[in-house]
PDB file of C-alpha atoms in Angstrom:
ATOM      1  CA  UNK W   1      -8.510-113.132 -16.943  1.00  0.00           C
ATOM      2  CA  UNK W   2      -5.930-112.091 -14.359  1.00  0.00           C
ATOM      3  CA  UNK W   3      -4.686-114.730 -11.985  1.00  0.00           C
ATOM      4  CA  UNK W   4      -4.917-114.256  -8.246  1.00  0.00           C
ATOM      5  CA  UNK W   5      -1.810-114.284  -6.085  1.00  0.00           C
ATOM      6  CA  UNK W   6      -1.208-115.748  -2.655  1.00  0.00           C
ATOM      7  CA  UNK W   7       1.936-115.479  -0.532  1.00  0.00           C
ATOM      8  CA  UNK W   8       2.350-117.725   2.500  1.00  0.00           C
ATOM      9  CA  UNK W   9       5.128-117.538   5.085  1.00  0.00           C
ATOM     10  CA  UNK W  10       5.842-120.552   7.257  1.00  0.00           C
ATOM     11  CA  UNK W  11       8.455-121.227   9.954  1.00  0.00           C
ATOM     12  CA  UNK W  12       9.560-124.737  10.889  1.00  0.00           C
ATOM     13  CA  UNK W  13      10.864-126.069  14.207  1.00  0.00           C
ATOM     14  CA  UNK W  14      14.414-125.071  13.267  1.00  0.00           C
ATOM     15  CA  UNK W  15      13.436-121.442  12.723  1.00  0.00           C
ATOM     16  CA  UNK W  16      13.778-121.585   8.934  1.00  0.00           C
ATOM     17  CA  UNK W  17      11.292-119.371   7.161  1.00  0.00           C
ATOM     18  CA  UNK W  18       9.995-120.264   3.733  1.00  0.00           C
ATOM     19  CA  UNK W  19       7.786-118.250   1.457  1.00  0.00           C
ATOM     20  CA  UNK W  20       5.734-119.561  -1.363  1.00  0.00           C
ATOM     21  CA  UNK W  21       3.796-117.504  -3.846  1.00  0.00           C
ATOM     22  CA  UNK W  22       1.003-119.123  -5.802  1.00  0.00           C
ATOM     23  CA  UNK W  23       0.023-117.793  -9.207  1.00  0.00           C
ATOM     24  CA  UNK W  24      -3.194-119.827  -9.462  1.00  0.00           C
ATOM     25  CA  UNK W  25      -3.140-120.684 -13.174  1.00  0.00           C
ATOM     26  CA  UNK W  26      -6.197-122.283 -14.727  1.00  0.00           C
ATOM     27  CA  UNK W  27      -6.514-125.863 -13.428  1.00  0.00           C
ATOM     28  CA  UNK W  28      -5.960-128.738 -15.865  1.00  0.00           C
ATOM     29  CA  UNK W  29      -8.866-130.862 -17.019  1.00  0.00           C
ATOM     30  CA  UNK W  30      -7.816-133.786 -14.816  1.00  0.00           C
ATOM     31  CA  UNK W  31      -5.722-132.492 -11.887  1.00  0.00           C
ATOM     32  CA  UNK W  32      -3.508-134.850  -9.918  1.00  0.00           C
ATOM     33  CA  UNK W  33      -3.681-133.460  -6.367  1.00  0.00           C
ATOM     34  CA  UNK W  34      -0.906-135.569  -4.870  1.00  0.00           C
ATOM     35  CA  UNK W  35       1.863-135.036  -7.442  1.00  0.00           C
ATOM     36  CA  UNK W  36       4.003-131.994  -8.228  1.00  0.00           C
ATOM     37  CA  UNK W  37       7.343-131.020  -9.742  1.00  0.00           C
ATOM     38  CA  UNK W  38       9.924-128.707  -8.189  1.00  0.00           C
ATOM     39  CA  UNK W  39      12.374-126.817 -10.409  1.00  0.00           C
ATOM     40  CA  UNK W  40      15.466-124.923  -9.331  1.00  0.00           C
ATOM     41  CA  UNK W  41      15.771-121.650 -11.273  1.00  0.00           C
ATOM     42  CA  UNK W  42      19.364-120.555 -11.862  1.00  0.00           C
ATOM     43  CA  UNK W  43      21.056-122.658 -14.570  1.00  0.00           C
ATOM     44  CA  UNK W  44      18.154-125.129 -14.410  1.00  0.00           C
ATOM     45  CA  UNK W  45      15.151-123.187 -15.683  1.00  0.00           C
ATOM     46  CA  UNK W  46      17.208-120.206 -16.826  1.00  0.00           C
ATOM     47  CA  UNK W  47      20.667-119.614 -18.252  1.00  0.00           C
ATOM     48  CA  UNK W  48      22.686-117.945 -15.507  1.00  0.00           C
ATOM     49  CA  UNK W  49      21.393-116.362 -12.308  1.00  0.00           C
ATOM     50  CA  UNK W  50      18.068-114.532 -12.255  1.00  0.00           C
ATOM     51  CA  UNK W  51      19.489-112.117  -9.692  1.00  0.00           C
ATOM     52  CA  UNK W  52      22.406-111.244 -11.970  1.00  0.00           C
ATOM     53  CA  UNK W  53      20.106-110.477 -14.888  1.00  0.00           C
ATOM     54  CA  UNK W  54      17.997-108.292 -12.639  1.00  0.00           C
ATOM     55  CA  UNK W  55      21.120-106.399 -11.563  1.00  0.00           C
ATOM     56  CA  UNK W  56      22.137-106.042 -15.190  1.00  0.00           C
ATOM     57  CA  UNK W  57      18.747-104.535 -15.973  1.00  0.00           C
ATOM     58  CA  UNK W  58      19.201-102.073 -13.122  1.00  0.00           C
ATOM     59  CA  UNK W  59      22.643-101.136 -14.463  1.00  0.00           C
ATOM     60  CA  UNK W  60      21.091-100.396 -17.869  1.00  0.00           C
ATOM     61  CA  UNK W  61      18.746 -98.005 -16.060  1.00  0.00           C
ATOM     62  CA  UNK W  62      21.661 -96.314 -14.283  1.00  0.00           C
ATOM     63  CA  UNK W  63      20.858 -97.744 -10.878  1.00  0.00           C
ATOM     64  CA  UNK W  64      24.332 -99.326 -10.891  1.00  0.00           C
ATOM     65  CA  UNK W  65      27.583 -98.651 -12.726  1.00  0.00           C
ATOM     66  CA  UNK W  66      29.389-101.161 -14.925  1.00  0.00           C
ATOM     67  CA  UNK W  67      31.917-101.611 -12.126  1.00  0.00           C
ATOM     68  CA  UNK W  68      29.100-102.378  -9.696  1.00  0.00           C
ATOM     69  CA  UNK W  69      27.805-105.048 -12.070  1.00  0.00           C
ATOM     70  CA  UNK W  70      31.251-106.637 -12.320  1.00  0.00           C
ATOM     71  CA  UNK W  71      31.465-106.759  -8.524  1.00  0.00           C
ATOM     72  CA  UNK W  72      28.039-108.313  -8.407  1.00  0.00           C
ATOM     73  CA  UNK W  73      29.024-111.030 -10.878  1.00  0.00           C
ATOM     74  CA  UNK W  74      32.036-111.822  -8.707  1.00  0.00           C
ATOM     75  CA  UNK W  75      29.839-111.975  -5.605  1.00  0.00           C
ATOM     76  CA  UNK W  76      27.528-114.444  -7.333  1.00  0.00           C
ATOM     77  CA  UNK W  77      30.454-116.693  -8.250  1.00  0.00           C
ATOM     78  CA  UNK W  78      31.833-116.446  -4.726  1.00  0.00           C
ATOM     79  CA  UNK W  79      28.429-117.294  -3.278  1.00  0.00           C
ATOM     80  CA  UNK W  80      28.249-120.499  -5.319  1.00  0.00           C
ATOM     81  CA  UNK W  81      31.784-121.495  -4.318  1.00  0.00           C
ATOM     82  CA  UNK W  82      31.152-120.828  -0.631  1.00  0.00           C
ATOM     83  CA  UNK W  83      27.865-122.706  -0.775  1.00  0.00           C
ATOM     84  CA  UNK W  84      29.650-125.712  -2.251  1.00  0.00           C
ATOM     85  CA  UNK W  85      32.596-125.649   0.159  1.00  0.00           C
ATOM     86  CA  UNK W  86      30.776-124.638   3.329  1.00  0.00           C
ATOM     87  CA  UNK W  87      27.340-126.199   3.018  1.00  0.00           C
ATOM     88  CA  UNK W  88      24.941-124.707   5.543  1.00  0.00           C
ATOM     89  CA  UNK W  89      27.296-121.877   6.596  1.00  0.00           C
ATOM     90  CA  UNK W  90      25.678-119.008   4.727  1.00  0.00           C
ATOM     91  CA  UNK W  91      25.665-116.431   7.526  1.00  0.00           C
ATOM     92  CA  UNK W  92      27.838-113.924   5.646  1.00  0.00           C
ATOM     93  CA  UNK W  93      25.773-114.220   2.482  1.00  0.00           C
ATOM     94  CA  UNK W  94      22.598-113.815   4.520  1.00  0.00           C
ATOM     95  CA  UNK W  95      23.807-110.565   6.085  1.00  0.00           C
ATOM     96  CA  UNK W  96      24.273-108.849   2.719  1.00  0.00           C
ATOM     97  CA  UNK W  97      21.701-110.681   0.624  1.00  0.00           C
ATOM     98  CA  UNK W  98      19.152-107.879   0.466  1.00  0.00           C
ATOM     99  CA  UNK W  99      21.203-104.916   1.584  1.00  0.00           C
ATOM    100  CA  UNK W 100      20.953-102.971  -1.648  1.00  0.00           C
ATOM    101  CA  UNK W 101      17.137-102.826  -1.739  1.00  0.00           C
ATOM    102  CA  UNK W 102      16.963-101.249   1.703  1.00  0.00           C
ATOM    103  CA  UNK W 103      14.499 -98.382   1.567  1.00  0.00           C
ATOM    104  CA  UNK W 104      13.142 -99.224  -1.889  1.00  0.00           C
ATOM    105  CA  UNK W 105       9.386 -99.111  -2.283  1.00  0.00           C
ATOM    106  CA  UNK W 106       7.817-102.457  -3.137  1.00  0.00           C
ATOM    107  CA  UNK W 107       5.864-101.014  -6.065  1.00  0.00           C
ATOM    108  CA  UNK W 108       9.044 -99.612  -7.638  1.00  0.00           C
ATOM    109  CA  UNK W 109      10.832-102.949  -7.446  1.00  0.00           C
ATOM    110  CA  UNK W 110       7.740-104.696  -8.818  1.00  0.00           C
ATOM    111  CA  UNK W 111       7.685-102.442 -11.864  1.00  0.00           C
ATOM    112  CA  UNK W 112      11.379-102.931 -12.540  1.00  0.00           C
ATOM    113  CA  UNK W 113      11.161-106.698 -12.102  1.00  0.00           C
ATOM    114  CA  UNK W 114       8.410-107.003 -14.681  1.00  0.00           C
ATOM    115  CA  UNK W 115      10.304-104.912 -17.216  1.00  0.00           C
ATOM    116  CA  UNK W 116      13.619-106.669 -16.712  1.00  0.00           C
ATOM    117  CA  UNK W 117      12.127-110.150 -16.881  1.00  0.00           C
ATOM    118  CA  UNK W 118      10.766-109.474 -20.353  1.00  0.00           C
ATOM    119  CA  UNK W 119      13.972-107.817 -21.542  1.00  0.00           C
ATOM    120  CA  UNK W 120      16.677-110.070 -20.131  1.00  0.00           C
ATOM    121  CA  UNK W 121      15.306-113.147 -18.369  1.00  0.00           C
ATOM    122  CA  UNK W 122      12.690-114.481 -20.772  1.00  0.00           C
ATOM    123  CA  UNK W 123      15.179-114.975 -23.640  1.00  0.00           C
ATOM    124  CA  UNK W 124      17.312-117.092 -21.309  1.00  0.00           C
ATOM    125  CA  UNK W 125      14.695-119.617 -20.267  1.00  0.00           C
ATOM    126  CA  UNK W 126      15.892-123.080 -21.295  1.00  0.00           C
ATOM    127  CA  UNK W 127      13.354-124.302 -23.836  1.00  0.00           C
ATOM    128  CA  UNK W 128      14.074-127.913 -22.866  1.00  0.00           C
ATOM    129  CA  UNK W 129      13.459-127.304 -19.178  1.00  0.00           C
ATOM    130  CA  UNK W 130      10.312-125.364 -19.994  1.00  0.00           C
ATOM    131  CA  UNK W 131       9.046-128.390 -21.930  1.00  0.00           C
ATOM    132  CA  UNK W 132       9.734-130.620 -18.924  1.00  0.00           C
ATOM    133  CA  UNK W 133       7.670-128.308 -16.737  1.00  0.00           C
ATOM    134  CA  UNK W 134       4.871-128.198 -19.287  1.00  0.00           C
ATOM    135  CA  UNK W 135       4.805-131.985 -19.354  1.00  0.00           C
ATOM    136  CA  UNK W 136       3.966-132.009 -15.658  1.00  0.00           C
ATOM    137  CA  UNK W 137       1.283-129.386 -16.146  1.00  0.00           C
ATOM    138  CA  UNK W 138      -0.221-131.373 -19.018  1.00  0.00           C
ATOM    139  CA  UNK W 139      -0.337-134.405 -16.716  1.00  0.00           C
ATOM    140  CA  UNK W 140      -2.404-132.422 -14.233  1.00  0.00           C
ATOM    141  CA  UNK W 141       0.454-131.878 -11.801  1.00  0.00           C
ATOM    142  CA  UNK W 142       1.418-128.638 -10.105  1.00  0.00           C
ATOM    143  CA  UNK W 143       4.823-127.102 -10.867  1.00  0.00           C
ATOM    144  CA  UNK W 144       6.739-124.966  -8.385  1.00  0.00           C
ATOM    145  CA  UNK W 145       9.966-123.042  -8.788  1.00  0.00           C
ATOM    146  CA  UNK W 146      12.370-123.306  -5.834  1.00  0.00           C
ATOM    147  CA  UNK W 147      15.082-120.661  -5.570  1.00  0.00           C
ATOM    148  CA  UNK W 148      17.364-118.841  -3.157  1.00  0.00           C
ATOM    149  CA  UNK W 149      16.115-115.649  -4.793  1.00  0.00           C
ATOM    150  CA  UNK W 150      13.257-113.842  -3.044  1.00  0.00           C
ATOM    151  CA  UNK W 151       9.888-115.499  -3.415  1.00  0.00           C
ATOM    152  CA  UNK W 152       8.617-112.492  -5.359  1.00  0.00           C
ATOM    153  CA  UNK W 153      11.091-112.851  -8.215  1.00  0.00           C
ATOM    154  CA  UNK W 154      10.303-116.543  -8.414  1.00  0.00           C
ATOM    155  CA  UNK W 155       6.642-115.617  -8.693  1.00  0.00           C
ATOM    156  CA  UNK W 156       7.408-113.336 -11.639  1.00  0.00           C
ATOM    157  CA  UNK W 157       9.001-116.200 -13.527  1.00  0.00           C
ATOM    158  CA  UNK W 158       6.328-118.693 -12.499  1.00  0.00           C
ATOM    159  CA  UNK W 159       3.522-116.383 -13.593  1.00  0.00           C
ATOM    160  CA  UNK W 160       5.152-115.597 -16.918  1.00  0.00           C
ATOM    161  CA  UNK W 161       5.610-119.310 -17.638  1.00  0.00           C
ATOM    162  CA  UNK W 162       2.164-120.342 -16.434  1.00  0.00           C
ATOM    163  CA  UNK W 163       3.467-122.410 -13.516  1.00  0.00           C
ATOM    164  CA  UNK W 164       1.746-122.960 -10.185  1.00  0.00           C
ATOM    165  CA  UNK W 165       3.965-120.809  -7.992  1.00  0.00           C
ATOM    166  CA  UNK W 166       7.338-120.328  -6.357  1.00  0.00           C
ATOM    167  CA  UNK W 167       9.188-121.126  -3.155  1.00  0.00           C
ATOM    168  CA  UNK W 168      11.861-118.617  -2.192  1.00  0.00           C
ATOM    169  CA  UNK W 169      13.577-116.451   0.366  1.00  0.00           C
ATOM    170  CA  UNK W 170      11.366-114.043   2.324  1.00  0.00           C
ATOM    171  CA  UNK W 171      12.280-110.343   2.367  1.00  0.00           C
ATOM    172  CA  UNK W 172      11.136-108.144   5.240  1.00  0.00           C
ATOM    173  CA  UNK W 173       8.786-105.302   4.315  1.00  0.00           C
ATOM    174  CA  UNK W 174       7.770-102.468   6.650  1.00  0.00           C
ATOM    175  CA  UNK W 175       5.332 -99.748   5.578  1.00  0.00           C
ATOM    176  CA  UNK W 176       5.578-100.801   1.947  1.00  0.00           C
ATOM    177  CA  UNK W 177       9.374-100.688   1.762  1.00  0.00           C
ATOM    178  CA  UNK W 178      12.107-103.308   2.011  1.00  0.00           C
ATOM    179  CA  UNK W 179      14.221-103.152   5.143  1.00  0.00           C
ATOM    180  CA  UNK W 180      17.208-104.916   3.592  1.00  0.00           C
ATOM    181  CA  UNK W 181      16.804-107.838   5.986  1.00  0.00           C
ATOM    182  CA  UNK W 182      15.589-111.385   5.512  1.00  0.00           C
ATOM    183  CA  UNK W 183      12.842-113.156   7.411  1.00  0.00           C
ATOM    184  CA  UNK W 184      14.459-116.461   8.333  1.00  0.00           C
ATOM    185  CA  UNK W 185      17.203-118.046   6.251  1.00  0.00           C
ATOM    186  CA  UNK W 186      18.201-118.059   2.596  1.00  0.00           C
ATOM    187  CA  UNK W 187      16.297-120.658   0.601  1.00  0.00           C
ATOM    188  CA  UNK W 188      19.378-122.728  -0.097  1.00  0.00           C
ATOM    189  CA  UNK W 189      20.478-126.341   0.301  1.00  0.00           C
ATOM    190  CA  UNK W 190      18.656-128.120   3.142  1.00  0.00           C
ATOM    191  CA  UNK W 191      16.295-125.154   3.516  1.00  0.00           C
ATOM    192  CA  UNK W 192      14.774-126.013   0.123  1.00  0.00           C
ATOM    193  CA  UNK W 193      13.985-129.554   1.279  1.00  0.00           C
ATOM    194  CA  UNK W 194      12.433-128.240   4.487  1.00  0.00           C
ATOM    195  CA  UNK W 195      10.283-125.753   2.586  1.00  0.00           C
ATOM    196  CA  UNK W 196       9.085-128.446   0.186  1.00  0.00           C
ATOM    197  CA  UNK W 197       8.168-130.632   3.149  1.00  0.00           C
ATOM    198  CA  UNK W 198       6.108-127.781   4.579  1.00  0.00           C
ATOM    199  CA  UNK W 199       4.418-127.095   1.253  1.00  0.00           C
ATOM    200  CA  UNK W 200       3.670-130.787   0.754  1.00  0.00           C
ATOM    201  CA  UNK W 201       1.899-130.887   4.106  1.00  0.00           C
ATOM    202  CA  UNK W 202      -0.184-127.812   3.234  1.00  0.00           C
ATOM    203  CA  UNK W 203      -1.025-128.914  -0.314  1.00  0.00           C
ATOM    204  CA  UNK W 204      -1.487-132.643   0.385  1.00  0.00           C
ATOM    205  CA  UNK W 205       1.376-133.798  -1.824  1.00  0.00           C
ATOM    206  CA  UNK W 206       2.860-137.282  -1.780  1.00  0.00           C
ATOM    207  CA  UNK W 207       6.605-136.650  -2.169  1.00  0.00           C
ATOM    208  CA  UNK W 208       7.173-140.182  -3.451  1.00  0.00           C
ATOM    209  CA  UNK W 209       5.038-139.175  -6.466  1.00  0.00           C
ATOM    210  CA  UNK W 210       6.812-135.835  -6.940  1.00  0.00           C
ATOM    211  CA  UNK W 211       9.806-134.863  -9.074  1.00  0.00           C
ATOM    212  CA  UNK W 212      12.656-132.393  -8.580  1.00  0.00           C
ATOM    213  CA  UNK W 213      15.038-130.800 -11.076  1.00  0.00           C
ATOM    214  CA  UNK W 214      18.333-129.016 -10.420  1.00  0.00           C
ATOM    215  CA  UNK W 215      21.761-128.276 -11.879  1.00  0.00           C
ATOM    216  CA  UNK W 216      23.683-128.189  -8.596  1.00  0.00           C
ATOM    217  CA  UNK W 217      24.930-130.624  -5.975  1.00  0.00           C
ATOM    218  CA  UNK W 218      23.828-128.007  -3.437  1.00  0.00           C
ATOM    219  CA  UNK W 219      20.292-129.245  -4.114  1.00  0.00           C
ATOM    220  CA  UNK W 220      20.946-132.887  -3.222  1.00  0.00           C
ATOM    221  CA  UNK W 221      18.634-132.608  -0.173  1.00  0.00           C
ATOM    222  CA  UNK W 222      15.763-131.545  -2.442  1.00  0.00           C
ATOM    223  CA  UNK W 223      16.559-134.113  -5.111  1.00  0.00           C
ATOM    224  CA  UNK W 224      16.884-136.933  -2.589  1.00  0.00           C
ATOM    225  CA  UNK W 225      13.476-136.421  -0.989  1.00  0.00           C
ATOM    226  CA  UNK W 226      11.277-137.010  -4.050  1.00  0.00           C
ATOM    227  CA  UNK W 227      10.380-140.073  -6.060  1.00  0.00           C
ATOM    228  CA  UNK W 228      11.994-138.814  -9.263  1.00  0.00           C
ATOM    229  CA  UNK W 229      15.181-136.728  -9.332  1.00  0.00           C
ATOM    230  CA  UNK W 230      16.491-135.214 -12.558  1.00  0.00           C
ATOM    231  CA  UNK W 231      19.865-133.504 -13.005  1.00  0.00           C
ATOM    232  CA  UNK W 232      19.483-130.666 -15.509  1.00  0.00           C
ATOM    233  CA  UNK W 233      22.638-129.073 -16.935  1.00  0.00           C
ATOM    234  CA  UNK W 234      24.449-130.623 -13.958  1.00  0.00           C
ATOM    235  CA  UNK W 235      27.688-129.452 -12.390  1.00  0.00           C
ATOM    236  CA  UNK W 236      30.434-132.049 -12.012  1.00  0.00           C
ATOM    237  CA  UNK W 237      29.496-133.043  -8.471  1.00  0.00           C
ATOM    238  CA  UNK W 238      25.814-133.495  -9.296  1.00  0.00           C
ATOM    239  CA  UNK W 239      26.579-135.436 -12.470  1.00  0.00           C
ATOM    240  CA  UNK W 240      28.692-137.831 -10.433  1.00  0.00           C
ATOM    241  CA  UNK W 241      25.904-138.291  -7.884  1.00  0.00           C
ATOM    242  CA  UNK W 242      23.284-138.740 -10.606  1.00  0.00           C
ATOM    243  CA  UNK W 243      25.296-141.522 -12.208  1.00  0.00           C
ATOM    244  CA  UNK W 244      25.863-143.242  -8.883  1.00  0.00           C
ATOM    245  CA  UNK W 245      22.183-143.060  -7.933  1.00  0.00           C
ATOM    246  CA  UNK W 246      20.773-143.834 -11.360  1.00  0.00           C
ATOM    247  CA  UNK W 247      19.058-140.470 -11.732  1.00  0.00           C
ATOM    248  CA  UNK W 248      17.990-139.118 -15.089  1.00  0.00           C
ATOM    249  CA  UNK W 249      20.265-136.487 -16.646  1.00  0.00           C
ATOM    250  CA  UNK W 250      19.132-133.790 -19.080  1.00  0.00           C
ATOM    251  CA  UNK W 251      21.617-131.340 -20.584  1.00  0.00           C
ATOM    252  CA  UNK W 252      20.318-128.474 -22.704  1.00  0.00           C
ATOM    253  CA  UNK W 253      23.590-126.558 -22.943  1.00  0.00           C
ATOM    254  CA  UNK W 254      24.541-125.993 -26.582  1.00  0.00           C
ATOM    255  CA  UNK W 255      26.239-123.309 -28.630  1.00  0.00           C
ATOM    256  CA  UNK W 256      22.882-121.835 -29.516  1.00  0.00           C
ATOM    257  CA  UNK W 257      21.005-119.275 -27.513  1.00  0.00           C
ATOM    258  CA  UNK W 258      17.982-120.504 -25.618  1.00  0.00           C
ATOM    259  CA  UNK W 259      14.686-120.096 -27.424  1.00  0.00           C
ATOM    260  CA  UNK W 260      12.724-117.157 -26.148  1.00  0.00           C
ATOM    261  CA  UNK W 261       9.592-118.206 -24.329  1.00  0.00           C
ATOM    262  CA  UNK W 262       6.346-116.480 -25.216  1.00  0.00           C
ATOM    263  CA  UNK W 263       4.922-114.812 -22.112  1.00  0.00           C
ATOM    264  CA  UNK W 264       1.568-113.210 -21.290  1.00  0.00           C
ATOM    265  CA  UNK W 265       1.237-109.464 -20.952  1.00  0.00           C
ATOM    266  CA  UNK W 266       0.570-109.442 -17.195  1.00  0.00           C
ATOM    267  CA  UNK W 267       2.701-110.722 -14.345  1.00  0.00           C
ATOM    268  CA  UNK W 268       3.211-110.667 -10.611  1.00  0.00           C
ATOM    269  CA  UNK W 269       5.720-108.506  -8.821  1.00  0.00           C
ATOM    270  CA  UNK W 270       9.366-109.350  -8.253  1.00  0.00           C
ATOM    271  CA  UNK W 271      12.518-108.226  -6.544  1.00  0.00           C
ATOM    272  CA  UNK W 272      16.181-109.032  -6.599  1.00  0.00           C
ATOM    273  CA  UNK W 273      18.548-110.243  -3.886  1.00  0.00           C
ATOM    274  CA  UNK W 274      22.311-110.183  -3.912  1.00  0.00           C
ATOM    275  CA  UNK W 275      25.437-108.803  -2.355  1.00  0.00           C
ATOM    276  CA  UNK W 276      25.744-105.529  -4.272  1.00  0.00           C
ATOM    277  CA  UNK W 277      27.545-103.460  -1.677  1.00  0.00           C
ATOM    278  CA  UNK W 278      28.573-100.811  -4.203  1.00  0.00           C
ATOM    279  CA  UNK W 279      24.951-100.485  -5.233  1.00  0.00           C
ATOM    280  CA  UNK W 280      24.002 -99.694  -1.650  1.00  0.00           C
ATOM    281  CA  UNK W 281      26.455 -96.823  -1.572  1.00  0.00           C
ATOM    282  CA  UNK W 282      25.248 -95.530  -4.934  1.00  0.00           C
ATOM    283  CA  UNK W 283      21.627 -95.656  -3.835  1.00  0.00           C
ATOM    284  CA  UNK W 284      22.392 -93.804  -0.603  1.00  0.00           C
ATOM    285  CA  UNK W 285      24.357 -91.118  -2.450  1.00  0.00           C
ATOM    286  CA  UNK W 286      21.408 -90.542  -4.769  1.00  0.00           C
ATOM    287  CA  UNK W 287      18.999 -90.448  -1.861  1.00  0.00           C
ATOM    288  CA  UNK W 288      21.171 -87.907  -0.051  1.00  0.00           C
ATOM    289  CA  UNK W 289      21.531 -85.702  -3.120  1.00  0.00           C
ATOM    290  CA  UNK W 290      17.749 -85.653  -3.614  1.00  0.00           C
ATOM    291  CA  UNK W 291      17.014 -84.621  -0.021  1.00  0.00           C
TER     292      UNK W 291
END
């Protein structure tokens, strides 16, 4: 039976906009309404960045060139470095975050996201992290993904893995097409903690009974606000903080490829965000040539 989908957009007193998409999986036999787990996506639930793998799938379909993909990989690395060195100052990243999907129809991006998840993202789900998430589900707790990627792509992953839903960045849509602009801020750093606070109020969660998982020190605000924080595949800064604070550490990085996760045949829609300036030019050239 297909699961229903619900997307909610909420703005806090600071003007930050959060989106969460609920996949509504079958409820457990004994649900725990006040507890939940929050999982970062990139390098926590999945090897690498979900946005990068989406871009790679587009390149395989000739939406981008190999050179475009290389530029995109560099932009992703630069984004992580800037986020670490200039916490909270993400204005430049915000301006270009969704530029390359400007004018794309939502249904086209949905179709591509579903295909590319199965081809490139599913094999890179960390089996160990997936087991952690399943443990919360088995205990009757809800499990949410929390990512700087658009809420729709988080929903794709959450639906495929049977999780509750996703919190992510909100993309503006007008007349069924993406404008290339964001609604509010990127779901990054303190914005994740604010969005979780909003969701907790809506869903009746007790954050002291909740857990959070991440690989990055950028997510310290999220990790610090819950009763149980777990560093998964942590970077150096997060590992240091985890040791100082007595947090649990899980590291699933080995020389072996991650075990592919079995996924159902249906899924929600998704889209990609990232600074792919060359892709914008390519898209516009194609659009012009087709006119």
